[in-house]
């Protein structure tokens, strides 16, 4: 499950309605004012950055983006922190709530993909990779993402409305839903182990990655992919526990950062000797991804300022940060499809009268992917308006078309004025 930008990729974000990720539960200093409850806007900002990075990675395929900002490690850590807070309540209710928030947006996405697949002529019974009873069983993954869903590697034609690999691209983000679901189910046991043996539980996923992510032990098929995903990002998930439980805050910053930098340096060293087909793409190098992401997350959480509001110039991004956090699942699920949808739209530009000259055509050719990047965001906005409200239904809230927090801010301002 670690292909490059043209296939099922690990460059990615968080499939749940994104409530506040709490600050670590460490006692406040004597005499300090109690901290008001609310969203941690620093962590909200990290999630938004991760979403933008995911879209850019899947569009441009730049391997260096996986080094610049390891989105998945960050997002799994945020999810782990939130899960640790939620598990103050009965575990079964928490797991059921997480699954409930995840599934309806997935069902809407799966319905569109399956309609397009069957309309395009895909016949599951004739698919050599997915025919028979097992192929029918695999279809369950479009409803509950416990494994990998079936899809054709080529459908239609390259000259069609969507390129012939569109199904591969559309299914690409679904690997994360599987990993997230298994982390949620395993969290009660992981948190129990963490509270009794924090450091072994925190570091065990890195050891497991060294076994299953280096070829030392090979597990075939999708089972191997799932185990590798669990190992690679398990450390970041448990780091979320450590953040919430206050363990990271107890480690001297110089010591935590020093060890994190050493671990990240090891990750880059390992990557240098195990480059994949896309070079420095850490998604193709499990042990490098695990160690680099782990160290990166440790540093981010050590320096976490726990903002109640975005400060300074960042405040102008407040609405977009709020919107992206409230619609993280929608953006994540649909962005690959929408990237592909930019192509037939941009291709219409070649038909314009002033585009008949070689110079104009050459200029568009050279900037084509940049235009794709700018065009995909209005398409994502349309997806938010069209299907984003399903996230509210899944969370058992009143549906909202554009939840950017503006109404709440106006309400608070009116309350203060009164």
XYZ file of N, CA, C and O in Angstrom, residues 44-204:
644
model
N -5.433 22.204 15.572
C -6.319 22.402 14.423
C -5.531 22.888 13.212
O -5.760 22.468 12.078
N -4.585 23.803 13.458
C -3.756 24.330 12.373
C -2.904 23.221 11.766
O -2.762 23.146 10.539
N -2.347 22.354 12.599
C -1.551 21.239 12.090
C -2.384 20.340 11.181
O -1.918 19.889 10.132
N -3.622 20.093 11.584
C -4.491 19.245 10.758
C -4.765 19.903 9.411
O -4.768 19.246 8.366
N -4.984 21.198 9.414
C -5.240 21.909 8.161
C -4.023 21.885 7.246
O -4.150 21.688 6.031
N -2.843 22.096 7.820
C -1.616 22.018 7.023
C -1.468 20.633 6.416
O -1.081 20.481 5.248
N -1.783 19.624 7.204
C -1.682 18.254 6.707
C -2.609 18.024 5.519
O -2.237 17.356 4.547
N -3.803 18.570 5.574
C -4.748 18.413 4.472
C -4.223 19.055 3.190
O -4.288 18.460 2.107
N -3.691 20.263 3.312
C -3.147 20.947 2.134
C -1.970 20.148 1.576
O -1.829 19.985 0.357
N -1.124 19.645 2.469
C 0.017 18.852 2.026
C -0.417 17.581 1.317
O 0.176 17.170 0.308
N -1.467 16.956 1.795
C -1.986 15.749 1.158
C -2.419 16.046 -0.279
O -2.074 15.318 -1.220
N -3.176 17.118 -0.451
C -3.651 17.467 -1.789
C -2.474 17.771 -2.706
O -2.412 17.303 -3.855
N -1.516 18.544 -2.209
C -0.347 18.890 -3.025
C 0.455 17.649 -3.396
O 0.900 17.500 -4.544
N 0.618 16.739 -2.449
C 1.380 15.518 -2.717
C 0.702 14.648 -3.766
O 1.330 14.143 -4.692
N -0.584 14.474 -3.633
C -1.300 13.621 -4.579
C -1.417 14.251 -5.956
O -1.608 13.548 -6.939
N -1.287 15.559 -6.040
C -1.333 16.214 -7.338
C 0.051 16.238 -7.994
O 0.221 15.785 -9.127
N 1.024 16.761 -7.271
C 2.353 16.938 -7.859
C 3.231 15.698 -7.738
O 4.140 15.496 -8.539
N 2.978 14.865 -6.698
C 3.788 13.675 -6.500
C 5.202 13.959 -6.042
O 6.096 13.120 -6.209
N 5.446 15.113 -5.439
C 6.792 15.480 -5.003
C 7.192 14.648 -3.789
O 6.596 14.752 -2.717
N 8.223 13.838 -3.937
C 8.656 12.961 -2.850
C 9.099 13.751 -1.623
O 8.886 13.330 -0.481
N 9.716 14.920 -1.832
C 10.258 15.683 -0.710
C 9.182 16.188 0.243
O 9.473 16.530 1.399
N 7.939 16.214 -0.207
C 6.860 16.629 0.695
C 6.685 15.657 1.861
O 6.261 16.057 2.944
N 7.005 14.377 1.642
C 6.880 13.404 2.730
C 7.915 13.644 3.811
O 7.728 13.221 4.956
N 9.015 14.304 3.452
C 10.035 14.673 4.433
C 9.706 16.016 5.066
O 9.831 16.205 6.282
N 9.260 16.946 4.253
C 8.963 18.286 4.748
C 7.903 18.281 5.839
O 8.047 18.954 6.869
N 6.842 17.504 5.637
C 5.755 17.457 6.622
C 5.087 16.086 6.534
O 4.296 15.833 5.622
N 5.405 15.177 7.459
C 4.817 13.834 7.444
C 3.367 13.858 7.932
O 3.073 13.616 9.100
N 2.475 14.150 7.031
C 1.075 14.392 7.381
C 0.456 13.264 8.191
O -0.234 13.498 9.173
N 0.703 12.033 7.763
C 0.001 10.941 8.419
C 0.461 10.742 9.844
O -0.345 10.475 10.733
N 1.749 10.870 10.096
C 2.209 10.761 11.473
C 1.565 11.811 12.357
O 1.133 11.527 13.478
N 1.482 13.038 11.848
C 0.851 14.124 12.602
C -0.619 13.809 12.854
O -1.126 13.944 13.978
N -1.315 13.367 11.822
C -2.747 13.155 11.967
C -3.074 11.977 12.872
O -4.030 12.009 13.640
N -2.270 10.925 12.786
C -2.501 9.802 13.695
C -2.237 10.209 15.139
O -2.922 9.747 16.060
N -1.245 11.058 15.364
C -0.978 11.521 16.728
C -2.142 12.338 17.266
O -2.559 12.170 18.418
N -2.698 13.226 16.441
C -3.851 14.023 16.875
C -5.035 13.124 17.187
O -5.749 13.324 18.174
N -5.244 12.118 16.340
C -6.356 11.196 16.564
C -6.141 10.386 17.835
O -7.083 10.131 18.597
N -4.893 9.976 18.095
C -4.615 9.219 19.306
C -4.861 10.033 20.559
O -5.388 9.526 21.560
N -4.489 11.313 20.521
C -4.725 12.183 21.670
C -6.209 12.338 21.951
O -6.663 12.258 23.098
N -6.970 12.541 20.898
C -8.419 12.669 21.050
C -9.036 11.369 21.565
O -9.920 11.378 22.415
N -8.538 10.240 21.063
C -9.070 8.949 21.500
C -8.786 8.714 22.972
O -9.640 8.194 23.704
N -7.603 9.095 23.440
C -7.270 8.928 24.855
C -8.216 9.736 25.732
O -8.649 9.277 26.791
N -8.550 10.947 25.294
C -9.495 11.754 26.066
C -10.873 11.108 26.088
O -11.534 11.025 27.124
N -11.294 10.610 24.934
C -12.635 10.047 24.837
C -12.786 8.779 25.663
O -13.879 8.464 26.132
N -11.689 8.038 25.852
C -11.780 6.766 26.565
C -11.926 6.927 28.067
O -11.864 5.937 28.807
N -12.145 8.157 28.516
C -12.610 8.338 29.890
C -14.030 7.817 30.030
O -14.505 7.549 31.135
N -14.718 7.709 28.903
C -16.055 7.142 28.869
C -15.970 5.650 28.553
O -14.903 5.150 28.164
N -17.062 4.895 28.675
C -17.027 3.456 28.359
C -16.518 3.203 26.946
O -16.935 3.856 25.984
N -15.615 2.245 26.823
C -14.895 2.023 25.570
C -15.824 1.687 24.414
O -15.641 2.181 23.295
N -16.809 0.832 24.643
C -17.660 0.408 23.537
C -18.425 1.597 22.956
O -18.557 1.726 21.731
N -18.905 2.477 23.796
C -19.615 3.650 23.301
C -18.712 4.566 22.498
O -19.132 5.147 21.486
N -17.454 4.711 22.917
C -16.505 5.552 22.187
C -16.215 4.952 20.815
O -16.229 5.648 19.792
N -15.952 3.647 20.784
C -15.663 2.981 19.508
C -16.853 3.088 18.567
O -16.709 3.405 17.380
N -18.031 2.852 19.091
C -19.238 2.935 18.265
C -19.427 4.345 17.718
O -19.787 4.534 16.545
N -19.161 5.357 18.542
C -19.289 6.738 18.080
C -18.296 7.074 16.982
O -18.642 7.748 16.004
N -17.043 6.610 17.129
C -16.049 6.867 16.094
C -16.435 6.198 14.777
O -16.307 6.786 13.701
N -16.892 4.970 14.863
C -17.281 4.251 13.645
C -18.493 4.917 13.004
O -18.568 5.052 11.775
N -19.417 5.370 13.822
C -20.611 6.038 13.293
C -20.238 7.312 12.542
O -20.820 7.613 11.500
N -19.255 8.045 13.044
C -18.836 9.271 12.360
C -18.102 8.981 11.058
O -18.102 9.806 10.147
N -17.490 7.832 10.989
C -16.680 7.496 9.827
C -17.500 6.965 8.659
O -17.240 7.287 7.496
N -18.512 6.136 8.953
C -19.147 5.345 7.896
C -20.046 6.132 6.940
O -19.936 5.943 5.722
N -20.970 6.991 7.389
C -21.842 7.665 6.407
C -21.087 8.443 5.335
O -21.453 8.353 4.148
N -20.042 9.226 5.660
C -19.296 9.865 4.563
C -18.673 8.848 3.618
O -18.621 9.081 2.399
N -18.192 7.728 4.157
C -17.643 6.678 3.299
C -18.721 6.105 2.396
O -18.481 5.853 1.208
N -19.926 5.898 2.915
C -21.002 5.331 2.100
C -21.343 6.245 0.930
O -21.586 5.765 -0.183
N -21.394 7.539 1.170
C -21.687 8.468 0.075
C -20.608 8.398 -0.991
O -20.900 8.373 -2.200
N -19.361 8.370 -0.577
C -18.257 8.279 -1.524
C -18.300 6.953 -2.280
O -18.161 6.923 -3.516
N -18.508 5.864 -1.562
C -18.538 4.544 -2.189
C -19.670 4.431 -3.193
O -19.515 3.815 -4.253
N -20.822 5.030 -2.877
C -21.955 4.965 -3.791
C -21.610 5.604 -5.132
O -21.908 5.049 -6.202
N -20.958 6.761 -5.091
C -20.579 7.445 -6.334
C -19.560 6.610 -7.105
O -19.671 6.421 -8.322
N -18.539 6.106 -6.404
C -17.486 5.328 -7.065
C -18.065 4.070 -7.700
O -17.761 3.731 -8.857
N -18.925 3.356 -6.980
C -19.476 2.114 -7.505
C -20.403 2.363 -8.687
O -20.401 1.586 -9.655
N -21.181 3.423 -8.633
C -22.040 3.758 -9.779
C -21.177 4.019 -11.013
O -21.467 3.530 -12.114
N -20.093 4.783 -10.840
C -19.207 5.062 -11.964
C -18.518 3.790 -12.465
O -18.340 3.610 -13.679
N -18.130 2.920 -11.552
C -17.468 1.681 -11.953
C -18.403 0.794 -12.774
O -18.038 0.303 -13.849
N -19.597 0.572 -12.258
C -20.525 -0.313 -12.960
C -21.033 0.325 -14.252
O -21.225 -0.361 -15.257
N -21.222 1.642 -14.232
C -21.626 2.334 -15.461
C -20.519 2.277 -16.505
O -20.789 2.288 -17.718
N -19.266 2.203 -16.050
C -18.139 2.121 -16.963
C -17.866 0.727 -17.487
O -16.913 0.537 -18.248
N -18.685 -0.233 -17.051
C -18.557 -1.579 -17.587
C -17.808 -2.570 -16.717
O -17.512 -3.692 -17.158
N -17.493 -2.188 -15.491
C -16.780 -3.125 -14.616
C -17.709 -4.253 -14.200
O -18.785 -4.020 -13.675
N -17.292 -5.487 -14.445
C -18.054 -6.675 -14.072
C -17.219 -7.447 -13.067
O -16.205 -8.062 -13.415
N -17.631 -7.422 -11.805
C -16.865 -8.074 -10.752
C -16.676 -9.558 -11.028
O -15.610 -10.125 -10.750
N -17.696 -10.197 -11.597
C -17.608 -11.644 -11.839
C -16.568 -11.992 -12.896
O -16.093 -13.126 -12.958
N -16.206 -11.019 -13.744
C -15.225 -11.273 -14.794
C -13.859 -10.666 -14.480
O -12.935 -10.762 -15.299
N -13.742 -10.037 -13.319
C -12.466 -9.445 -12.929
C -11.545 -10.555 -12.435
O -11.848 -11.217 -11.436
N -10.416 -10.803 -13.098
C -9.551 -11.913 -12.698
C -8.965 -11.768 -11.300
O -8.590 -12.763 -10.677
N -8.896 -10.533 -10.812
C -8.316 -10.315 -9.481
C -9.342 -10.407 -8.360
O -8.956 -10.564 -7.190
N -10.630 -10.281 -8.705
C -11.638 -10.196 -7.645
C -12.889 -11.021 -7.929
O -13.931 -10.772 -7.319
N -12.827 -11.971 -8.812
C -14.024 -12.739 -9.141
C -14.305 -13.774 -8.054
O -13.470 -14.055 -7.200
N -15.494 -14.339 -8.120
C -15.871 -15.393 -7.183
C -16.378 -14.861 -5.862
O -16.611 -13.661 -5.667
N -16.528 -15.788 -4.914
C -17.091 -15.447 -3.610
C -16.204 -14.459 -2.862
O -16.706 -13.557 -2.176
N -14.880 -14.613 -3.006
C -13.994 -13.702 -2.283
C -14.140 -12.272 -2.766
O -14.060 -11.324 -1.983
N -14.369 -12.089 -4.057
C -14.582 -10.753 -4.584
C -15.820 -10.107 -3.988
O -15.828 -8.914 -3.679
N -16.877 -10.892 -3.818
C -18.094 -10.366 -3.196
C -17.847 -9.982 -1.740
O -18.357 -8.965 -1.256
N -17.053 -10.811 -1.045
C -16.727 -10.492 0.349
C -15.932 -9.189 0.419
O -16.155 -8.346 1.304
N -15.007 -9.003 -0.526
C -14.197 -7.784 -0.533
C -15.047 -6.529 -0.727
O -14.660 -5.434 -0.282
N -16.190 -6.676 -1.387
C -17.058 -5.517 -1.601
C -17.536 -4.913 -0.286
O -17.894 -3.734 -0.230
N -17.530 -5.708 0.778
C -17.938 -5.206 2.089
C -17.076 -4.024 2.510
O -17.517 -3.145 3.262
N -15.832 -3.964 2.005
C -14.931 -2.900 2.405
C -15.361 -1.530 1.883
O -14.835 -0.512 2.343
N -16.281 -1.484 0.942
C -16.860 -0.209 0.542
C -17.874 0.284 1.577
O -18.276 1.439 1.546
N -18.278 -0.609 2.468
C -19.266 -0.267 3.495
C -18.606 -0.139 4.864
O -18.858 0.804 5.613
N -17.743 -1.108 5.189
C -16.986 -1.087 6.435
C -15.526 -1.327 6.071
O -15.181 -2.420 5.609
N -14.653 -0.354 6.251
C -13.283 -0.465 5.737
C -12.362 -1.296 6.623
O -11.402 -0.793 7.213
N -12.628 -2.594 6.682
C -11.761 -3.474 7.470
C -10.625 -4.034 6.618
O -9.673 -4.612 7.138
N -10.714 -3.896 5.315
C -9.684 -4.373 4.396
C -9.623 -3.473 3.183
O -10.048 -2.321 3.227
N -9.115 -4.012 2.090
C -8.985 -3.226 0.855
C -10.147 -3.527 -0.080
O -10.442 -4.694 -0.350
N -10.834 -2.512 -0.609
C -11.947 -2.749 -1.522
C -11.445 -3.157 -2.901
O -10.346 -2.775 -3.314
N -12.228 -3.927 -3.641
C -11.834 -4.298 -5.005
C -12.111 -3.165 -5.986
O -13.044 -2.384 -5.813
N -11.285 -3.074 -7.018
C -11.476 -2.092 -8.082
C -10.610 -2.513 -9.257
O -9.602 -3.210 -9.085
N -10.979 -2.132 -10.453
C -10.163 -2.464 -11.620
C -8.974 -1.518 -11.734
O -9.091 -0.317 -11.475
N -7.846 -2.039 -12.151
C -6.662 -1.203 -12.311
C -6.747 -0.346 -13.565
O -6.035 0.640 -13.700
N -7.622 -0.714 -14.460
C -7.834 0.092 -15.661
C -9.285 -0.044 -16.072
O -9.839 -1.151 -16.103
N -9.925 1.084 -16.344
C -11.321 1.064 -16.770
C -11.551 2.254 -17.701
O -11.029 3.342 -17.490
N -12.313 2.044 -18.744
C -12.528 3.101 -19.723
C -11.319 3.238 -20.626
O -10.632 2.267 -20.943
N -11.023 4.451 -21.040
C -9.900 4.698 -21.929
C -9.199 5.985 -21.525
O -9.767 6.824 -20.816
N -7.948 6.139 -21.950
C -7.196 7.334 -21.617
C -7.810 8.595 -22.210
O -7.580 9.699 -21.713
N -8.586 8.440 -23.260
C -9.225 9.596 -23.884
C -10.606 9.889 -23.313
O -11.299 10.774 -23.784
N -11.009 9.120 -22.294
C -12.326 9.319 -21.706
C -12.370 10.540 -20.804
O -11.383 11.267 -20.633
N -13.550 10.768 -20.207
C -13.730 11.914 -19.324
C -12.761 11.846 -18.152
O -12.205 12.854 -17.711
N -12.547 10.630 -17.628
C -11.538 10.387 -16.609
C -10.517 9.404 -17.173
O -10.867 8.509 -17.931
N -9.255 9.567 -16.802
C -8.250 8.659 -17.315
C -8.520 7.234 -16.847
O -9.242 7.004 -15.871
N -7.917 6.259 -17.531
C -8.288 4.873 -17.293
C -7.834 4.333 -15.945
O -8.230 3.237 -15.556
N -7.014 5.076 -15.204
C -6.608 4.636 -13.862
C -7.379 5.367 -12.759
O -6.964 5.353 -11.601
N -8.494 5.975 -13.102
C -9.202 6.797 -12.120
C -9.653 5.984 -10.910
O -9.680 6.502 -9.772
N -9.990 4.710 -11.103
C -10.459 3.892 -9.981
C -9.345 3.686 -8.961
O -9.586 3.681 -7.742
N -8.122 3.506 -9.444
C -6.978 3.361 -8.541
C -6.790 4.635 -7.734
O -6.574 4.603 -6.517
N -6.879 5.767 -8.417
C -6.715 7.049 -7.738
C -7.829 7.287 -6.721
O -7.585 7.777 -5.614
N -9.053 6.944 -7.099
C -10.182 7.171 -6.198
C -10.074 6.317 -4.947
O -10.399 6.765 -3.835
N -9.613 5.080 -5.109
C -9.516 4.171 -3.967
C -8.289 4.440 -3.115
O -8.187 3.928 -1.996
N -7.355 5.244 -3.626
C -6.115 5.494 -2.909
C -6.283 5.905 -1.456
O -5.640 5.332 -0.574
N -7.133 6.883 -1.144
C -7.250 7.327 0.252
C -7.877 6.311 1.195
O -7.794 6.488 2.411
N -8.500 5.265 0.671
C -9.262 4.364 1.533
C -8.388 3.524 2.451
O -8.875 2.988 3.444
N -7.078 3.397 2.126
C -6.209 2.645 3.024
C -6.223 3.257 4.425
O -6.140 2.549 5.434
N -6.316 4.589 4.494
C -6.232 5.258 5.779
C -7.445 4.975 6.641
O -7.333 4.845 7.872
N -8.602 4.876 6.016
C -9.793 4.581 6.789
C -9.663 3.222 7.467
O -10.099 3.034 8.598
N -9.057 2.276 6.747
C -8.831 0.960 7.340
C -7.907 1.075 8.550
O -8.208 0.531 9.630
N -6.778 1.770 8.390
C -5.831 1.906 9.495
C -6.475 2.618 10.678
O -6.322 2.196 11.834
N -7.196 3.697 10.386
C -7.850 4.451 11.454
C -8.848 3.583 12.205
O -8.903 3.600 13.441
N -9.632 2.801 11.478
C -10.634 1.949 12.111
C -9.979 0.940 13.043
O -10.435 0.738 14.178
N -8.889 0.317 12.598
C -8.218 -0.672 13.442
C -7.560 -0.025 14.646
O -7.535 -0.610 15.746
N -7.032 1.184 14.488
C -6.482 1.896 15.644
C -7.576 2.196 16.663
O -7.354 2.080 17.874
N -8.733 2.614 16.182
C -9.842 2.910 17.090
C -10.241 1.663 17.877
O -10.415 1.709 19.097
N -10.376 0.546 17.173
C -10.776 -0.698 17.837
C -9.721 -1.145 18.845
O -10.046 -1.661 19.928
N -8.441 -0.946 18.504
C -7.362 -1.399 19.384
C -7.066 -0.432 20.523
O -6.330 -0.785 21.455
N -7.616 0.775 20.484
C -7.220 1.812 21.435
C -7.470 1.466 22.899
O -6.623 1.778 23.750
N -8.587 0.854 23.271
C -8.744 0.515 24.695
C -7.606 -0.369 25.214
O -7.076 -0.126 26.301
N -7.210 -1.357 24.420
C -6.107 -2.223 24.830
C -4.781 -1.469 24.815
O -3.959 -1.607 25.736
N -4.560 -0.655 23.784
C -3.316 0.110 23.698
C -3.194 1.097 24.861
O -2.108 1.263 25.438
N -4.284 1.759 25.207
C -4.240 2.734 26.295
C -4.022 2.024 27.629
O -3.286 2.526 28.492
N -4.642 0.860 27.798
C -4.420 0.057 29.010
C -2.946 -0.305 29.137
O -2.336 -0.173 30.210
N -2.339 -0.751 28.025
C -0.928 -1.110 28.041
C -0.054 0.114 28.281
O 0.936 0.051 29.030
N -0.414 1.235 27.667
C 0.381 2.451 27.815
C 0.406 2.920 29.262
O 1.458 3.350 29.771
N -0.705 2.852 29.951
C -0.761 3.337 31.326
C 0.012 2.435 32.283
O 0.409 2.879 33.359
N 0.226 1.193 31.892
C 0.986 0.272 32.739
C 2.453 0.188 32.354
O 3.309 -0.023 33.219
N 2.739 0.343 31.072
C 4.129 0.301 30.602
C 4.286 1.314 29.483
O 4.328 0.947 28.304
N 4.367 2.600 29.815
C 4.298 3.637 28.777
C 5.418 3.562 27.751
O 5.145 3.627 26.542
N 6.658 3.454 28.183
C 7.748 3.508 27.219
C 7.812 2.277 26.321
O 7.996 2.423 25.101
N 7.664 1.053 26.847
C 7.614 -0.101 25.940
C 6.463 -0.015 24.939
O 6.629 -0.355 23.760
N 5.287 0.462 25.390
C 4.146 0.578 24.478
C 4.398 1.644 23.419
O 4.022 1.486 22.255
N 5.071 2.723 23.807
C 5.349 3.820 22.886
C 6.342 3.398 21.807
O 6.204 3.779 20.640
N 7.329 2.603 22.176
C 8.402 2.253 21.256
C 8.180 0.932 20.534
O 8.866 0.653 19.537
N 7.229 0.134 21.006
C 6.997 -1.181 20.390
C 6.667 -1.096 18.899
O 7.162 -1.921 18.112
